[in-house]
XYZ file of C-alpha atoms in Angstrom:
83
model
C -7.151 -18.384 -25.355
C -4.392 -15.828 -25.965
C -6.582 -14.146 -28.581
C -9.199 -13.310 -25.927
C -6.781 -11.349 -23.722
C -7.111 -7.594 -24.156
C -3.774 -5.831 -24.317
C -3.227 -3.635 -21.257
C -2.977 0.105 -21.662
C 0.622 1.204 -21.198
C -0.062 4.584 -19.603
C 1.910 5.315 -16.448
C 0.614 7.199 -13.417
C 2.966 8.553 -10.749
C 1.703 9.564 -7.322
C 3.691 11.100 -4.460
C 2.286 9.978 -1.105
C 3.428 11.697 2.098
C 2.501 11.534 5.742
C 3.832 11.942 9.250
C 3.273 8.298 10.205
C 2.378 5.085 8.410
C 1.928 1.485 9.475
C 1.859 -1.264 6.875
C 1.266 -4.131 9.273
C 2.780 -7.495 8.583
C 0.127 -10.248 8.511
C 2.437 -12.833 10.089
C 2.720 -10.768 13.296
C -0.808 -10.502 14.682
C 0.001 -9.318 18.205
C 2.869 -6.909 17.593
C 2.195 -4.042 15.209
C 5.419 -4.316 13.241
C 5.404 -2.431 9.956
C 7.050 -3.139 6.643
C 9.738 -0.543 5.898
C 7.841 0.707 2.851
C 4.373 0.723 1.365
C 3.184 -2.641 0.074
C 1.904 -2.999 -3.501
C -1.601 -3.750 -2.217
C -1.545 -0.529 -0.153
C -0.408 1.386 -3.243
C -3.312 -0.098 -5.230
C -5.665 0.946 -2.424
C -4.391 4.518 -2.597
C -4.826 4.584 -6.374
C -8.339 3.137 -6.009
C -9.220 5.852 -3.496
C -8.104 8.516 -5.979
C -9.856 7.028 -9.006
C -11.923 3.868 -8.880
C -13.905 2.472 -11.762
C -14.982 -1.139 -12.243
C -13.145 -1.320 -15.554
C -9.841 -0.129 -14.040
C -7.223 -2.456 -12.620
C -4.087 -0.855 -11.219
C -0.730 -2.609 -11.612
C 2.029 -1.324 -9.345
C 5.344 -1.519 -11.153
C 7.600 0.381 -8.796
C 7.614 1.957 -5.345
C 10.339 4.519 -4.741
C 11.378 5.677 -1.288
C 12.372 9.343 -1.384
C 13.489 9.818 2.241
C 15.170 7.467 4.716
C 12.756 5.217 6.606
C 12.534 5.958 10.336
C 10.783 3.769 12.877
C 9.182 4.972 16.108
C 7.872 2.974 19.035
C 4.292 3.639 20.073
C 2.933 1.830 23.113
C -0.788 1.126 23.133
C -3.054 -0.903 25.322
C -5.196 -2.892 22.888
C -6.810 -5.094 25.522
C -10.558 -4.705 25.820
C -11.565 -4.033 29.404
C -14.927 -3.291 31.000
């Protein structure tokens, strides 16, 4: 079985992602929109897929670096559907 595994390409891609606000919602908190302090690996893969997606590509996130201190803000929203 090990003979059938294709060796992964060892090329490295670095991407700097910036923005005013971000929310990487925690799945265990459905009601409150509490964010992780940094981007999750699945969000990083989604960003890489949005830049370059091909069926034969599979992105592996090795490292996420935080360049600036993380700051949290409180945003109040009414997410109740009303008629």
